[in-house]
C-alpha positions as protocol buffer text, in pm:
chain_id: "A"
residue {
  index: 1
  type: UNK
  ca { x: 0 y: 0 z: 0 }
}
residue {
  index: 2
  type: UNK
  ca { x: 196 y: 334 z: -121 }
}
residue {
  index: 3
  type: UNK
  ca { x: 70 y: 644 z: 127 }
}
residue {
  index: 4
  type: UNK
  ca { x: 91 y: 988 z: 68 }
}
residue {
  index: 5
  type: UNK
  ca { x: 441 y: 1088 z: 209 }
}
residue {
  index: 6
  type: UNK
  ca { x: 506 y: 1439 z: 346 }
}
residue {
  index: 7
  type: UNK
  ca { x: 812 y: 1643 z: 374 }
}
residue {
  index: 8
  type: UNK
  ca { x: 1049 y: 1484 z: 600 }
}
residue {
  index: 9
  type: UNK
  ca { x: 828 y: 1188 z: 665 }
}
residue {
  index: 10
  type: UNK
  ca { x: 937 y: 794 z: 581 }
}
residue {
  index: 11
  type: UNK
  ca { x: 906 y: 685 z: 204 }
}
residue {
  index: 12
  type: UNK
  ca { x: 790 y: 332 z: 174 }
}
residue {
  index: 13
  type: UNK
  ca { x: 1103 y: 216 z: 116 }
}
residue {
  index: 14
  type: UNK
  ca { x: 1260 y: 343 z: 429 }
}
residue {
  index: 15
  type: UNK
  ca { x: 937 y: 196 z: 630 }
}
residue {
  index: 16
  type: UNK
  ca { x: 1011 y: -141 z: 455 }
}
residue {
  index: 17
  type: UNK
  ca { x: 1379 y: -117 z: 589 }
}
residue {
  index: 18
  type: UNK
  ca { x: 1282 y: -11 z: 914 }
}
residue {
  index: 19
  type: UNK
  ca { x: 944 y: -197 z: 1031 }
}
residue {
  index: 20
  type: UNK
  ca { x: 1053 y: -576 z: 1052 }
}
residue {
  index: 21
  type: UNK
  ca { x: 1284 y: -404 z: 1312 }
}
residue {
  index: 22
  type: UNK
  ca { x: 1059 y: -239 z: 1524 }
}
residue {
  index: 23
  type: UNK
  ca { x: 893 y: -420 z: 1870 }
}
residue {
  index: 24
  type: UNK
  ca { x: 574 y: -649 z: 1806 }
}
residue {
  index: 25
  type: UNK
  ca { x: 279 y: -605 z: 2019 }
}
residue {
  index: 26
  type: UNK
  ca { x: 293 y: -896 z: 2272 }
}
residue {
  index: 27
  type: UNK
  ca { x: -100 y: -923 z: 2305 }
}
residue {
  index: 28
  type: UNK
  ca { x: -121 y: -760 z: 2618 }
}
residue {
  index: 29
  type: UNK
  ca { x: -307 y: -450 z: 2649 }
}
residue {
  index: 30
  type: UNK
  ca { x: -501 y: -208 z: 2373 }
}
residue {
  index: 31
  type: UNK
  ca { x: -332 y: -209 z: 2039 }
}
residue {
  index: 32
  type: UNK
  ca { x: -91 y: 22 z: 1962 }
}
residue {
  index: 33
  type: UNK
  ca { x: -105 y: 308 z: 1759 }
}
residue {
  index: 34
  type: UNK
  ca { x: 23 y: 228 z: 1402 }
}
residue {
  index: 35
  type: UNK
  ca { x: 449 y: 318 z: 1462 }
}
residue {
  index: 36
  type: UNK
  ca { x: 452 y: 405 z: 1154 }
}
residue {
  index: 37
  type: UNK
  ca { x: 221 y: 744 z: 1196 }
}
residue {
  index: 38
  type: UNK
  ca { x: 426 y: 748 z: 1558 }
}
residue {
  index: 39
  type: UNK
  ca { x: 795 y: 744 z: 1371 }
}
residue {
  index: 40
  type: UNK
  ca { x: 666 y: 1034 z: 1180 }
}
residue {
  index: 41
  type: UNK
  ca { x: 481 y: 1234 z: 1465 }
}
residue {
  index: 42
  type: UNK
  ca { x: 832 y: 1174 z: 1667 }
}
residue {
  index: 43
  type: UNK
  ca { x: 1044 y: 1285 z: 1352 }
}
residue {
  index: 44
  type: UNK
  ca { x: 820 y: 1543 z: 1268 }
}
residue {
  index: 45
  type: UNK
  ca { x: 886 y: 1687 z: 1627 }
}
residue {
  index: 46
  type: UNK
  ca { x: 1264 y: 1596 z: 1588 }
}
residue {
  index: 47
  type: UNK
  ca { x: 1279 y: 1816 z: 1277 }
}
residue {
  index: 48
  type: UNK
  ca { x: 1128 y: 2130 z: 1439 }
}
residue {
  index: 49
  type: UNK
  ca { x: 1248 y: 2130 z: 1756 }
}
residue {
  index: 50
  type: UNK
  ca { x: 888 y: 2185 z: 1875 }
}
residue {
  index: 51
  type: UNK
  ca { x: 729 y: 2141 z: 2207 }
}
residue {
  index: 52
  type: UNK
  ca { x: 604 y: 1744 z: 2171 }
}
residue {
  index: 53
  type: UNK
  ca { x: 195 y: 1955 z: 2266 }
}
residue {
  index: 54
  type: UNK
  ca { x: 253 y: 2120 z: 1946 }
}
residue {
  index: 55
  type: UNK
  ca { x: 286 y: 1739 z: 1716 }
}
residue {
  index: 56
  type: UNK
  ca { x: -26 y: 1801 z: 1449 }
}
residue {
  index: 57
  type: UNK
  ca { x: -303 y: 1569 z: 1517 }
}
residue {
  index: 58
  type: UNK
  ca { x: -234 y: 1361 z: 1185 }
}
residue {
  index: 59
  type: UNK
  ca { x: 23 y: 1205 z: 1382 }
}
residue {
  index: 60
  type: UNK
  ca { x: -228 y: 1095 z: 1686 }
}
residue {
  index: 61
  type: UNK
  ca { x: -188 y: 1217 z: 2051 }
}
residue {
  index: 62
  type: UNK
  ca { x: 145 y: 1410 z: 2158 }
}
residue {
  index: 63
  type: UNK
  ca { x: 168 y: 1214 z: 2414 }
}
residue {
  index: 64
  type: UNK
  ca { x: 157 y: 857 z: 2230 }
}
residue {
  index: 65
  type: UNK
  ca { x: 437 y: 991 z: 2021 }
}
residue {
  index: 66
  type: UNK
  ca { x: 635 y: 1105 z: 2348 }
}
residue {
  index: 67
  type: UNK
  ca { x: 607 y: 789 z: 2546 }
}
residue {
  index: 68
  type: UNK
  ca { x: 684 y: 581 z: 2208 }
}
residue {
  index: 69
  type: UNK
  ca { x: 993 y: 787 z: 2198 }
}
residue {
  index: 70
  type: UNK
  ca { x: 1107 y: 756 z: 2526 }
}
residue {
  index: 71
  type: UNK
  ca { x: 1035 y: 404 z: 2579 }
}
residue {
  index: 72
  type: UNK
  ca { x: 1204 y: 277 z: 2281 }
}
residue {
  index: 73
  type: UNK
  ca { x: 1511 y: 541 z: 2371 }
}
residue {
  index: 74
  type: UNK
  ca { x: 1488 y: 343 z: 2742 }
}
residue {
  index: 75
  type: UNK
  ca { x: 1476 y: -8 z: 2588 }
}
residue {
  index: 76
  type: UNK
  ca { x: 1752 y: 41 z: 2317 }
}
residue {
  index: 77
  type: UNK
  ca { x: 1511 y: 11 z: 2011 }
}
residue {
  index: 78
  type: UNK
  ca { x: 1636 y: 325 z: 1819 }
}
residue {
  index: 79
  type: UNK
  ca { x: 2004 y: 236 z: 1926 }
}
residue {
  index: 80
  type: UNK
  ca { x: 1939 y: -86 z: 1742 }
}
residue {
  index: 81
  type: UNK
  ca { x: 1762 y: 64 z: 1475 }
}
residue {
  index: 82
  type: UNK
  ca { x: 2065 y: 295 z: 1397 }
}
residue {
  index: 83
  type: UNK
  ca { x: 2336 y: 25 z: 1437 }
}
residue {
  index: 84
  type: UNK
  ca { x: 2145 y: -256 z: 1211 }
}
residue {
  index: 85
  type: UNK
  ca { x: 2106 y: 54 z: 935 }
}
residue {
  index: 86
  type: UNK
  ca { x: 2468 y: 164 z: 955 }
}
residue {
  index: 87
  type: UNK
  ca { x: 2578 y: -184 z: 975 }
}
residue {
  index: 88
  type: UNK
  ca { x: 2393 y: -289 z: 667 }
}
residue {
  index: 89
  type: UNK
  ca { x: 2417 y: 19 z: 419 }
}
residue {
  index: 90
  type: UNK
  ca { x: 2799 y: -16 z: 581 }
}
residue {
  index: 91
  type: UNK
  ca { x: 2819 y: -383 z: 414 }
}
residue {
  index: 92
  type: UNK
  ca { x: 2698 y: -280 z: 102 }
}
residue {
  index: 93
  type: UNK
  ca { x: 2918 y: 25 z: 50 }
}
residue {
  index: 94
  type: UNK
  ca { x: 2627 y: 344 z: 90 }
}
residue {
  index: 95
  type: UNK
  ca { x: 2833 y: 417 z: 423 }
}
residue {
  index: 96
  type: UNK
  ca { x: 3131 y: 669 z: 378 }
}
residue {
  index: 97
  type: UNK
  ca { x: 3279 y: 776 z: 684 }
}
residue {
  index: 98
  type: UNK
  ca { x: 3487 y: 1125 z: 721 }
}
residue {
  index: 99
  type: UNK
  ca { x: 3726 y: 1139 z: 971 }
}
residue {
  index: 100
  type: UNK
  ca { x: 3775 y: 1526 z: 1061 }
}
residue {
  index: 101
  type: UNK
  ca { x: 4024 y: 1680 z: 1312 }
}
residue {
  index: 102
  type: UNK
  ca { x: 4048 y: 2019 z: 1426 }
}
């Protein structure tokens, strides 16, 4: 399914990189809110720098999108996220580091 993608949001092909990696509901509790409209909510916030009460409503409740953030910073999910994408565009030469000292 190919969904309208705003400025700064995730294409489908980064979502297709980045969901099998994400945590799975384990069937306990309401449903969560789709991560995908989360990831963008939280990156939407990233990108402004704005207060997390000022996320648009698009992206569901500010405060769904903070405690998604701060749980998954707690648990080590983004940490992982960011090492299994540097560590595979890394293998498959789309990393290029610079080294700079000053």
């Amino acid at each position: 399914m190919s969904v309208v993608v705003r400025r700064g949001e995730l294409t489908d092909k980064a979502w297709a990189r980045i969901e099998p990696l994400l945590p799975a509901m384990d069937g306990r509790g309401r449903p969560w809110r789709d991560h995908r409209q989360v990831i963008d909510g939280i990156l939407w916030r990233l990108r402004t720098g704005a207060p997390w009460r000022d996320i648009p409503e698009r992206y569901g409740p500010w405060q769904t999108c903070y405690e998604r953030f701060k749980r998954w910073e707690q648990d080590g999910t983004w940490a992982r996220l960011l090492e299994e994408m540097q560590v595979k565009d890394d293998s498959i030469g789309q990393v290029e580091f610079t080294v700079s000292i000053d």
